[in-house]
Tab-separated table of C-alpha atoms in Angstrom:
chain	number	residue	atom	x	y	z
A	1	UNK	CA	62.100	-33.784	13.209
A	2	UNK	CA	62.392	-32.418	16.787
A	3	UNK	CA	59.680	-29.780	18.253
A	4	UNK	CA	62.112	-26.959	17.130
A	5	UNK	CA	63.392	-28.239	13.710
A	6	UNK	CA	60.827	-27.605	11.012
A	7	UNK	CA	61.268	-28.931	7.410
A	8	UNK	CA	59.061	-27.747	4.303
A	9	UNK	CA	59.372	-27.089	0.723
A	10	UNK	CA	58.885	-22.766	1.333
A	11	UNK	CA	59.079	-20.408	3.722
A	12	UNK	CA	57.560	-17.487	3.103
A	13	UNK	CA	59.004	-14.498	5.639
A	14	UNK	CA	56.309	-11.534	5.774
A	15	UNK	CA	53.117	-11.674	5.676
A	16	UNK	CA	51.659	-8.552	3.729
A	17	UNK	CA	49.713	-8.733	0.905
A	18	UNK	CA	52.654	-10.695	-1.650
A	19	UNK	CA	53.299	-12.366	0.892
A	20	UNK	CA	50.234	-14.513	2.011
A	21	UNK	CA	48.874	-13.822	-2.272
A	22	UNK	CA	52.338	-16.289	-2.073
A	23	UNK	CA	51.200	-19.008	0.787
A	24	UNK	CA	48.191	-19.345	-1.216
A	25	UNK	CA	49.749	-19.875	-4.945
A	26	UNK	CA	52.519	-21.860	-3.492
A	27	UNK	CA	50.340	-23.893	-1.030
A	28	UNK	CA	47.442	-24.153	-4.618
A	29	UNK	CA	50.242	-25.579	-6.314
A	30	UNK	CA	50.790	-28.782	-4.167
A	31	UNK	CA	54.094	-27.108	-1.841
A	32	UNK	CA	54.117	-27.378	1.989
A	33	UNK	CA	54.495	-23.865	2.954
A	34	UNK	CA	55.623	-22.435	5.941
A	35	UNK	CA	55.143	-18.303	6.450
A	36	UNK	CA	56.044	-16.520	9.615
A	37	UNK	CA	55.847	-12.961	10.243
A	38	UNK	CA	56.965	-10.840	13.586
A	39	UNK	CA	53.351	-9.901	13.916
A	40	UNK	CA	50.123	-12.562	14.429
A	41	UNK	CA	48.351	-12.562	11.746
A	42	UNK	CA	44.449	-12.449	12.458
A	43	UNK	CA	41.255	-11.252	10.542
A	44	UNK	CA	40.104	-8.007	12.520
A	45	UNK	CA	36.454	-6.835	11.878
A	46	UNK	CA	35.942	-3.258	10.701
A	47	UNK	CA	32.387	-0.882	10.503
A	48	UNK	CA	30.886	-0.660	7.308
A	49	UNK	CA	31.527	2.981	7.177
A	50	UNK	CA	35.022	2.940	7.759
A	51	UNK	CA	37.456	2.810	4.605
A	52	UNK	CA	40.940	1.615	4.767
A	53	UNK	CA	43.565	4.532	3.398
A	54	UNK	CA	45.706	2.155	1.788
A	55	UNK	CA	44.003	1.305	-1.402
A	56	UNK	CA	45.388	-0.849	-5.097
A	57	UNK	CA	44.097	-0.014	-8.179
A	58	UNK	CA	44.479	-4.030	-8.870
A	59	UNK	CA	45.127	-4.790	-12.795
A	60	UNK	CA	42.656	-6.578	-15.090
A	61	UNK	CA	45.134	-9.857	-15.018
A	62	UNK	CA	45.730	-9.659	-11.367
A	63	UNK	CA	42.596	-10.086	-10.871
A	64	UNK	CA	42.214	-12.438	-12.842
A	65	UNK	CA	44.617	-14.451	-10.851
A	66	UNK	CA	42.686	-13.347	-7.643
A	67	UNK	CA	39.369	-14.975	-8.810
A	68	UNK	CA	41.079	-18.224	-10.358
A	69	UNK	CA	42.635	-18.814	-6.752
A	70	UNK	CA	39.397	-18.362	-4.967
A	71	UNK	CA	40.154	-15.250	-3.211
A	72	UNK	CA	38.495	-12.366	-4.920
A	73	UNK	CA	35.219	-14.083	-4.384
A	74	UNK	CA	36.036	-14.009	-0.757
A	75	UNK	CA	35.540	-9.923	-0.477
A	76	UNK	CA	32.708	-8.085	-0.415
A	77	UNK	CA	31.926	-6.786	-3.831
A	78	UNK	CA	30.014	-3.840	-2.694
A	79	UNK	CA	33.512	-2.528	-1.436
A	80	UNK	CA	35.418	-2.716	-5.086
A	81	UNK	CA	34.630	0.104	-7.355
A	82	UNK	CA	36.055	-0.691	-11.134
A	83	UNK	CA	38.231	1.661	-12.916
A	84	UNK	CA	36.555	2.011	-16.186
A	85	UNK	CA	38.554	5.170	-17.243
A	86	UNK	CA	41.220	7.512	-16.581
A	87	UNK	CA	41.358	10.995	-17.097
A	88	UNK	CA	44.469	13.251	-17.387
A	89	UNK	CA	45.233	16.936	-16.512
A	90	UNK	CA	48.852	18.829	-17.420
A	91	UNK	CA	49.434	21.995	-15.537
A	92	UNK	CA	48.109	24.252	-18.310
A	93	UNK	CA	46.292	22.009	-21.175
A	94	UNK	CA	42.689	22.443	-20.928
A	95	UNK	CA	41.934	19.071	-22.704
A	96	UNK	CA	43.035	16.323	-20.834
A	97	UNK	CA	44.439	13.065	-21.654
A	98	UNK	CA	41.496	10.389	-21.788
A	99	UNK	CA	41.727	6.649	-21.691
A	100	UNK	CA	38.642	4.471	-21.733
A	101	UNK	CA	38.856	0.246	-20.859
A	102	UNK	CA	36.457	0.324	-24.152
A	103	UNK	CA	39.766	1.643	-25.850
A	104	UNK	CA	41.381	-1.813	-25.338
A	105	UNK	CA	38.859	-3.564	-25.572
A	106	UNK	CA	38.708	-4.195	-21.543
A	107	UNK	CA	35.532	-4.420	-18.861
A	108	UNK	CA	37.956	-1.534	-16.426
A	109	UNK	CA	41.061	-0.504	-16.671
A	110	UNK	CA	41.432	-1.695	-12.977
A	111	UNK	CA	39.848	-2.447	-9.455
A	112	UNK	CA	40.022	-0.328	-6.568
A	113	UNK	CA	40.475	-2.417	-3.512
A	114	UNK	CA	41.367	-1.620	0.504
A	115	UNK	CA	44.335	-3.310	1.315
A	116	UNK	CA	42.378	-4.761	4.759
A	117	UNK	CA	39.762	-6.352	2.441
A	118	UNK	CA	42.225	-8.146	0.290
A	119	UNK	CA	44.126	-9.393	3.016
A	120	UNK	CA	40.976	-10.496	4.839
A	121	UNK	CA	40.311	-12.657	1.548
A	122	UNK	CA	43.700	-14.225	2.039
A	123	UNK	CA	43.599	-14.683	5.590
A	124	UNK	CA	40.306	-16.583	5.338
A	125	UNK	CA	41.921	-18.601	2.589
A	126	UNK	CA	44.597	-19.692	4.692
A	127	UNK	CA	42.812	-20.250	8.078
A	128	UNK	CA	41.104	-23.477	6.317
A	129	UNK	CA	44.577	-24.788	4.153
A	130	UNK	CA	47.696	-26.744	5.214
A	131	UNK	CA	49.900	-23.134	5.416
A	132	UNK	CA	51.899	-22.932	8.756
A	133	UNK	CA	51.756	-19.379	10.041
A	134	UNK	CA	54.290	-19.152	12.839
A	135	UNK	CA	54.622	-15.977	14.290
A	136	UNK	CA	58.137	-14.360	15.649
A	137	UNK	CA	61.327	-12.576	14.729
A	138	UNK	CA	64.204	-13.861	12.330
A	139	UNK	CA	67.146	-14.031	14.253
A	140	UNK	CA	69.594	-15.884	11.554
A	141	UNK	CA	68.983	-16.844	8.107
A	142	UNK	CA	71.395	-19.544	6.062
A	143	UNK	CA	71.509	-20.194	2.766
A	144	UNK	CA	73.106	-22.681	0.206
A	145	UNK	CA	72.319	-24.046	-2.784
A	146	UNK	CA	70.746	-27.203	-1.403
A	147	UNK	CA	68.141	-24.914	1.350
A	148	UNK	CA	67.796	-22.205	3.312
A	149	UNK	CA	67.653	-22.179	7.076
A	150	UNK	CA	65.880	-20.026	9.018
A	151	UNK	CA	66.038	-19.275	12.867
A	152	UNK	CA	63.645	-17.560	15.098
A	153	UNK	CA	63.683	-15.863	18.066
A	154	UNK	CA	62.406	-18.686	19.787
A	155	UNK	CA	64.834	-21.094	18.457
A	156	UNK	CA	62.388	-22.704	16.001
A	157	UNK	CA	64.412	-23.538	13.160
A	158	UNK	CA	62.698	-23.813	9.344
A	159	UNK	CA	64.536	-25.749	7.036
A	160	UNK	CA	63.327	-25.467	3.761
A	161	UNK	CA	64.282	-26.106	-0.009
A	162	UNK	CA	63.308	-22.506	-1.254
A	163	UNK	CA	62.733	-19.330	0.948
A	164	UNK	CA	60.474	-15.914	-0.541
A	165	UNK	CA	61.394	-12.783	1.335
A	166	UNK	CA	58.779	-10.807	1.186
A	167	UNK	CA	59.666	-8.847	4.032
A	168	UNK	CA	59.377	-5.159	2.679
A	169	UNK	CA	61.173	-2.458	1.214
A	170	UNK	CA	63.615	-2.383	4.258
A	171	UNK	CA	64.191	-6.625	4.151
A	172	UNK	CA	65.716	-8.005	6.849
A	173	UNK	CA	66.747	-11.379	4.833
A	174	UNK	CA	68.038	-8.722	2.265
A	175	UNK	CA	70.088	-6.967	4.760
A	176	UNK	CA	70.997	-10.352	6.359
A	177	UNK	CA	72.709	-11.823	2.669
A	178	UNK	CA	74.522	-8.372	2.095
A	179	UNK	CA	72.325	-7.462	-0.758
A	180	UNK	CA	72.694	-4.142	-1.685
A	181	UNK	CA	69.829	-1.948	-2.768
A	182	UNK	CA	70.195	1.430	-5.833
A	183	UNK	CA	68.071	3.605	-3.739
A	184	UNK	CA	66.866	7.314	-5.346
A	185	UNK	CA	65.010	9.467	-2.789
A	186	UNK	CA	62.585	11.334	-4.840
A	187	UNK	CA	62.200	14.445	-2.057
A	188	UNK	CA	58.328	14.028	-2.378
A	189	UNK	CA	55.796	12.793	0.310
A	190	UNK	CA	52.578	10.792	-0.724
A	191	UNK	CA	49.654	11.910	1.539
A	192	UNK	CA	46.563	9.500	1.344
A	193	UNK	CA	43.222	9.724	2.456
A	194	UNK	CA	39.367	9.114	1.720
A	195	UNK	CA	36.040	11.650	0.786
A	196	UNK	CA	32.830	11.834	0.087
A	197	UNK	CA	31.654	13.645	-2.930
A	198	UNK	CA	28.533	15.759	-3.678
A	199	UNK	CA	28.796	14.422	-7.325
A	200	UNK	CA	29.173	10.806	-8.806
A	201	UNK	CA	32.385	10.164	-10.053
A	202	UNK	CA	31.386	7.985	-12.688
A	203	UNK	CA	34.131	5.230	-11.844
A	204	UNK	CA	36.747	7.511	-13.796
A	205	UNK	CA	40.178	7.855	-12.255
A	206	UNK	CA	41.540	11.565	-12.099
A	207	UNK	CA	44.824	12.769	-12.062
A	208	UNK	CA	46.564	16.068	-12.121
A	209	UNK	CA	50.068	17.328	-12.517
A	210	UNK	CA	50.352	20.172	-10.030
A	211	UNK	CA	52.921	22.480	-8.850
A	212	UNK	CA	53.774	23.781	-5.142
A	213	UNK	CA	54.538	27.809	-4.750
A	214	UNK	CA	58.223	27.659	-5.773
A	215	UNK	CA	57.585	25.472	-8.900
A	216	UNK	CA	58.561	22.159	-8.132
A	217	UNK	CA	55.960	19.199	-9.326
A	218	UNK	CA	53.317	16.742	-7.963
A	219	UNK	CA	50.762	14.340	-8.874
A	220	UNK	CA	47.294	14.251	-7.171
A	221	UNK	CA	45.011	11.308	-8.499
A	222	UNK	CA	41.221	10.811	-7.435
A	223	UNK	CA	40.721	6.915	-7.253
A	224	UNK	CA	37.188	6.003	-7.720
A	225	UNK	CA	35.471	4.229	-4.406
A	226	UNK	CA	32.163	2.849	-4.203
A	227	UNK	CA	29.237	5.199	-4.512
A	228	UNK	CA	30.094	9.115	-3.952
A	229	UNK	CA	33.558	7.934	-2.446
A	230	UNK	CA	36.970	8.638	-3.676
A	231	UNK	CA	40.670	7.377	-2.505
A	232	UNK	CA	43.499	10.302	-3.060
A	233	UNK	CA	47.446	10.430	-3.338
A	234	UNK	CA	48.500	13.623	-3.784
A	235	UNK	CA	52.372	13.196	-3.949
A	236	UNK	CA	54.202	16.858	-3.624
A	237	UNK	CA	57.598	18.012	-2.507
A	238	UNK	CA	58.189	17.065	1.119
A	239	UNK	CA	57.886	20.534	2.313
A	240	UNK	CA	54.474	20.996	0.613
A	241	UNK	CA	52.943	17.899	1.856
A	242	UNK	CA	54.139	18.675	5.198
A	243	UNK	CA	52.571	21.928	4.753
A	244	UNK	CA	49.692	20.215	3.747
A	245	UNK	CA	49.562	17.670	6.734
A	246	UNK	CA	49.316	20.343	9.029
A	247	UNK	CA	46.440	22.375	7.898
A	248	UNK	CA	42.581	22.111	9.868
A	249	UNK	CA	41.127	19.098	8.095
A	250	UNK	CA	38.326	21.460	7.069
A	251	UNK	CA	41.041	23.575	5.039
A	252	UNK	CA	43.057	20.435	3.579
A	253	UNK	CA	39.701	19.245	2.232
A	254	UNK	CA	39.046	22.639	0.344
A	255	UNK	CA	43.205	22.554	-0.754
A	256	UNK	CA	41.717	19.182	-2.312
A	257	UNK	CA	38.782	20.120	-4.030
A	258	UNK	CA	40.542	23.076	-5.410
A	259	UNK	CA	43.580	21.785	-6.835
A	260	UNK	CA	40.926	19.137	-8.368
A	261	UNK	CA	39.135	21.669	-9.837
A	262	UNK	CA	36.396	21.624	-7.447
A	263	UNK	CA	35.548	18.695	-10.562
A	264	UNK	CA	33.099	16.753	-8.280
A	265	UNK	CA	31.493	19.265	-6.254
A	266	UNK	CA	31.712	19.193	-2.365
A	267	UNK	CA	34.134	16.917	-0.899
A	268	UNK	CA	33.998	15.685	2.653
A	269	UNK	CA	37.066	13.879	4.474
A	270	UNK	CA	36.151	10.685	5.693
A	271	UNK	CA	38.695	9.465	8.537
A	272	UNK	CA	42.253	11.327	8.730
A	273	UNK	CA	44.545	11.808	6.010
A	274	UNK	CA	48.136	10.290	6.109
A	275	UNK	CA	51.284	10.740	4.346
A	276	UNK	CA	54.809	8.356	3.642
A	277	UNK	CA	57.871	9.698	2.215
A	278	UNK	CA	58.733	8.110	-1.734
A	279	UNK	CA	61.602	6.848	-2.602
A	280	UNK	CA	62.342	4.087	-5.837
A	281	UNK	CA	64.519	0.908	-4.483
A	282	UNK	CA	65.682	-1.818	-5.860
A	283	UNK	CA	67.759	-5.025	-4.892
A	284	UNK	CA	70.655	-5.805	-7.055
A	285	UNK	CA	69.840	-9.243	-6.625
A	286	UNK	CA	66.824	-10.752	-7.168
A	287	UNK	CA	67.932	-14.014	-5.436
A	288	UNK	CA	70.629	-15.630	-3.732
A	289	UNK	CA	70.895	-19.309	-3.625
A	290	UNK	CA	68.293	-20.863	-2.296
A	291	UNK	CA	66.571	-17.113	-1.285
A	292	UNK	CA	64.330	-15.204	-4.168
A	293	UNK	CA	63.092	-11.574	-3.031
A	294	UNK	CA	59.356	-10.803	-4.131
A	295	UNK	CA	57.166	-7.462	-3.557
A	296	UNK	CA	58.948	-4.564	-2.013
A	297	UNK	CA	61.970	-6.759	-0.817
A	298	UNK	CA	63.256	-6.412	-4.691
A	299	UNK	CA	61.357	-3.440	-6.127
A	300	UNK	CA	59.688	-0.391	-4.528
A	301	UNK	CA	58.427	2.527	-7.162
A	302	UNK	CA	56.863	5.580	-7.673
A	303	UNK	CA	53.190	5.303	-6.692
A	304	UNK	CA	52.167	7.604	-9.985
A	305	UNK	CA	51.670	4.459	-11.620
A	306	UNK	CA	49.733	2.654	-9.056
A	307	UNK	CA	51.490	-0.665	-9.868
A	308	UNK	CA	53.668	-1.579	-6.580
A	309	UNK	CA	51.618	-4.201	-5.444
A	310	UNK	CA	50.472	-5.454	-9.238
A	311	UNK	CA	54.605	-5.633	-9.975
A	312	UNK	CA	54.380	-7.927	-6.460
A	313	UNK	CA	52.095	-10.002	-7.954
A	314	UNK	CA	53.780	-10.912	-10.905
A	315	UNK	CA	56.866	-11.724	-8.895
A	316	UNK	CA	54.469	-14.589	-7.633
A	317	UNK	CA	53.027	-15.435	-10.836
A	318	UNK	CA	56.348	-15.366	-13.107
A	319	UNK	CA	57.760	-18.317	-10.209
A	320	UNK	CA	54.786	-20.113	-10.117
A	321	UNK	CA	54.645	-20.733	-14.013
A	322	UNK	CA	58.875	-21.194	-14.052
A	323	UNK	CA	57.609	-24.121	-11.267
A	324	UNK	CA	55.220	-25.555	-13.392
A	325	UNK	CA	57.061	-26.026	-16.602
A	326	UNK	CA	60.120	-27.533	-14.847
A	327	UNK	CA	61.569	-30.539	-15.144
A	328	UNK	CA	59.956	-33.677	-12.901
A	329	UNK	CA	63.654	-34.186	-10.833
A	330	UNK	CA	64.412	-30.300	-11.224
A	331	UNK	CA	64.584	-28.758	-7.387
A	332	UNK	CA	62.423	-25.808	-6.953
A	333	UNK	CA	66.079	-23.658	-5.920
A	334	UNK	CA	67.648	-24.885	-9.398
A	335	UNK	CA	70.118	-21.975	-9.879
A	336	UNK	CA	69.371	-21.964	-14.011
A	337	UNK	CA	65.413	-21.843	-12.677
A	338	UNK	CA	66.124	-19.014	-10.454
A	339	UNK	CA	68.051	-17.281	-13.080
A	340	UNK	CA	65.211	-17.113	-15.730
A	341	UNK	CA	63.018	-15.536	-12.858
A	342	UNK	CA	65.297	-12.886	-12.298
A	343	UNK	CA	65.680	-12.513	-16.479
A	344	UNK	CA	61.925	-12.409	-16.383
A	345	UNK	CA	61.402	-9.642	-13.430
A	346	UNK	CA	64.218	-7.543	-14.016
A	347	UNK	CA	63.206	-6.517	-17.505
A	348	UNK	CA	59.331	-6.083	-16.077
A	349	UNK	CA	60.640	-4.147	-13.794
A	350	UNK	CA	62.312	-1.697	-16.055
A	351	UNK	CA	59.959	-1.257	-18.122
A	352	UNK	CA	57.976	-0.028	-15.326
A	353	UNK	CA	60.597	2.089	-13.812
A	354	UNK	CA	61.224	3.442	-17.154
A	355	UNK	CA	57.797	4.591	-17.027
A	356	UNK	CA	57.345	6.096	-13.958
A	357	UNK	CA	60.869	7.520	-13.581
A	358	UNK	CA	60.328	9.258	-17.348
A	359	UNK	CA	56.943	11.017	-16.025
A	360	UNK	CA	58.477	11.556	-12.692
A	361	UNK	CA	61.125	13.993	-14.331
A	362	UNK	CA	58.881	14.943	-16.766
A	363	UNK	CA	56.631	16.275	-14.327
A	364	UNK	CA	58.498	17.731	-11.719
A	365	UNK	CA	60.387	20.510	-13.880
A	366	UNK	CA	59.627	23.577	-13.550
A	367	UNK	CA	61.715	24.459	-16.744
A	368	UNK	CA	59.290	26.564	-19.100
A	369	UNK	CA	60.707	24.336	-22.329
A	370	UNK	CA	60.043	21.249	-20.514
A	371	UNK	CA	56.290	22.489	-19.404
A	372	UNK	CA	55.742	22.826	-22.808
A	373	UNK	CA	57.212	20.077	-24.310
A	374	UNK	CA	54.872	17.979	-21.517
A	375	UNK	CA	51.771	19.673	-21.774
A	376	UNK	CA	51.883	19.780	-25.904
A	377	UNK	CA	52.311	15.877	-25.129
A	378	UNK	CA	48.318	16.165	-23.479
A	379	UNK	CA	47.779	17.988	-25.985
A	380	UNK	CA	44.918	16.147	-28.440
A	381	UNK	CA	47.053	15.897	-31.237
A	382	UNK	CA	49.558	13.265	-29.759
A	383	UNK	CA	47.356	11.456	-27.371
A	384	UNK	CA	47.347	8.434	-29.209
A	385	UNK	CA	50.929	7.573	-28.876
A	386	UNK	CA	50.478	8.899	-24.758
A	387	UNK	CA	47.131	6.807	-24.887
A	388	UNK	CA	48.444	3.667	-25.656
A	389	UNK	CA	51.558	3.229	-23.741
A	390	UNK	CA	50.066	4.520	-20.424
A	391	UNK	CA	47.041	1.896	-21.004
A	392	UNK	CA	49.131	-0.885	-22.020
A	393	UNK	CA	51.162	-0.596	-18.997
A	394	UNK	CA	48.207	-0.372	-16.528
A	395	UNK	CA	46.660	-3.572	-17.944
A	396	UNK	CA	49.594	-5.718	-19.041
A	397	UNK	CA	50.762	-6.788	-15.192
């Protein structure tokens, strides 16, 4: 093996949060694991009063998985505020839809995390392990059924039995193998960003269906933070957020607290809000030969559901316990192997899409028989049947 010939059992291209959640399961499990991303990848220290905008509400199982792999211990717990319940709003129900963790029998419903914390936790993790971060751009990418071959910029070349891309909703290696994507722009814009509340929020998640001036739907959810602090997403109609994005902050805080129902009293921006356009992707392969997509390289969804990066997860977990039940002399790229994992993720994934693609529409009408037929839905006699899907979902991944 020459200076620029590498040889290991995974590469892993992209190092966000699958990604490196990945190097670590992979690299756990007894693989040599190689991951390179275009960017070096460094732990960066941050001021205790400064909150990342790009939160997960991480699932009861995920983390789960977190803590059994050492990494949730690794963050600071006084930055994680659990989930413990949910609470509702249609655009003209008075009672709202309410789901407890107590109603399945579960300590929260899920954790609220910053992305930067998280990926501190698995940055430390791999700083003191046998992973081989290599940082630079993919210029060519190879693949057969015996490996896949990777070249960099710099001419480094990774051979290695399986490859993950896990290189985002716009994958290069996707794009390299001619793997088309089904692709629905949904016309809406997520904007994000943090406050500080003059009342407790009581670790209860709130969301409201809402509707800009010509009728068209959003969502806004409240995500619990710790203390008086709160993570939105309000996702509207393009032109609405962008209307939205361009007001005084002083104004977009009120626009806020108002379409909230002013529900925890006096609400103070903390940092600068931000906004992403949302679209639903995904690949119509879930591998190819020796190549399996993970995280937003196969599926990117609606955010309403809050399970993008949970759905990411699993992608790692569903290979990892396909790995461990194989045969002694079966290669990790075993084409049958690789098969079951895309059986496996393809019909999580639809379930999920299902989901948020069914409230999407639901929600965005402005049709008066559809209103109704929604908001009779909130409505206290049929919560049960709303009650339990919409939990199961959030606390099955």
């Amino acid at each position: 093996m020459t200076a620029a010939n590498l040889k290991t059992d995974v590469t892993i291209v992209g190092a966000g949060l699958v990604g490196l959640a990945a190097a670590v399961a992979l690299a756990q499990a007894g693989y040599q694991v190689a991951l390179v991303d275009s960017q070096a990848q460094q732990r960066l220290p941050y001021p205790a009063d400064d909150w990342d905008q790009r939160i997960y509400a991480i699932s009861p199982n995920n983390k789960r998985w977190l803590s059994q792999s050492g990494i949730w211990p690794l963050m600071d717990k006084d930055r994680i505020a659990e989930m413990q319940a949910m609470v509702i709003w249609g655009d003209t129900t008075s009672q709202p839809l309410r789901m407890h963790a107590e109603d399945v029998n579960a300590d929260a419903l899920g954790f609220i995390v910053e992305e930067r914390l998280l990926k501190d936790a698995l940055l430390q993790w791999i700083e003191t392990s046998d992973v081989r971060v290599m940082t630079g751009n993919c210029l060519a990418i190879k693949s057969s059924s015996q490996q896949a071959i990777l070249t960099l910029d710099s001419q480094q070349t990774i051979e290695s039995t399986l490859l993950l891309a896990a290189d985002g909703a716009n994958s290069w290696v996707r794009q390299q193998l001619d793997v088309g994507v089904q692709h629905k722009d949904y016309e809406q814009t997520a904007i994000v960003a943090n406050f500080l509340t003059e009342q407790s929020h009581e670790h209860i998640a709130r969301q409201w269906f809402t509707h800009d001036a010509m009728g068209r739907g959003g969502v806004l959810a409240w995500l619990p933070l710790p203390e008086n602090k709160i993570s939105i997403v309000w996702s509207a109609p393009t032109s609405h957020a962008d209307a939205l994005m361009k007001l005084p902050l002083d104004v977009f805080a009120n626009e806020v607290m108002q379409a909230g129902g002013s529900s925890l009293g006096v609400m103070s921006l903390l940092g600068k809000p931000a906004s992403f356009p949302l679209t639903l992707k995904q690949a119509n392969q879930f591998f190819v030969s020796s190549v399996v997509f993970i995280g937003d390289a196969a599926h990117r969804v609606h955010p309403m559901a809050g399970q993008g990066v949970n759905l990411g997860f699993r992608d790692v977990i569903d290979l990892l316990d396909l790995l461990k039940s194989k045969h002694t002399y079966q290669p990790i790229n075993d084409s049958a192997l690789l098969k079951q994992y895309a059986r496996i993720r393809k019909a999580d994934l639809l379930n999920m899409v299902s989901l948020t693609n069914g409230l999407y529409h639901l929600f965005e009408s402005s049709h008066s028989m559809v209103k109704r037929v929604r908001n009779w839905g909130l409505s206290a006699t049929n919560q049960q049947t709303i009650k339990k899907m919409l939990i199961e979902n959030a606390t099955s991944l």
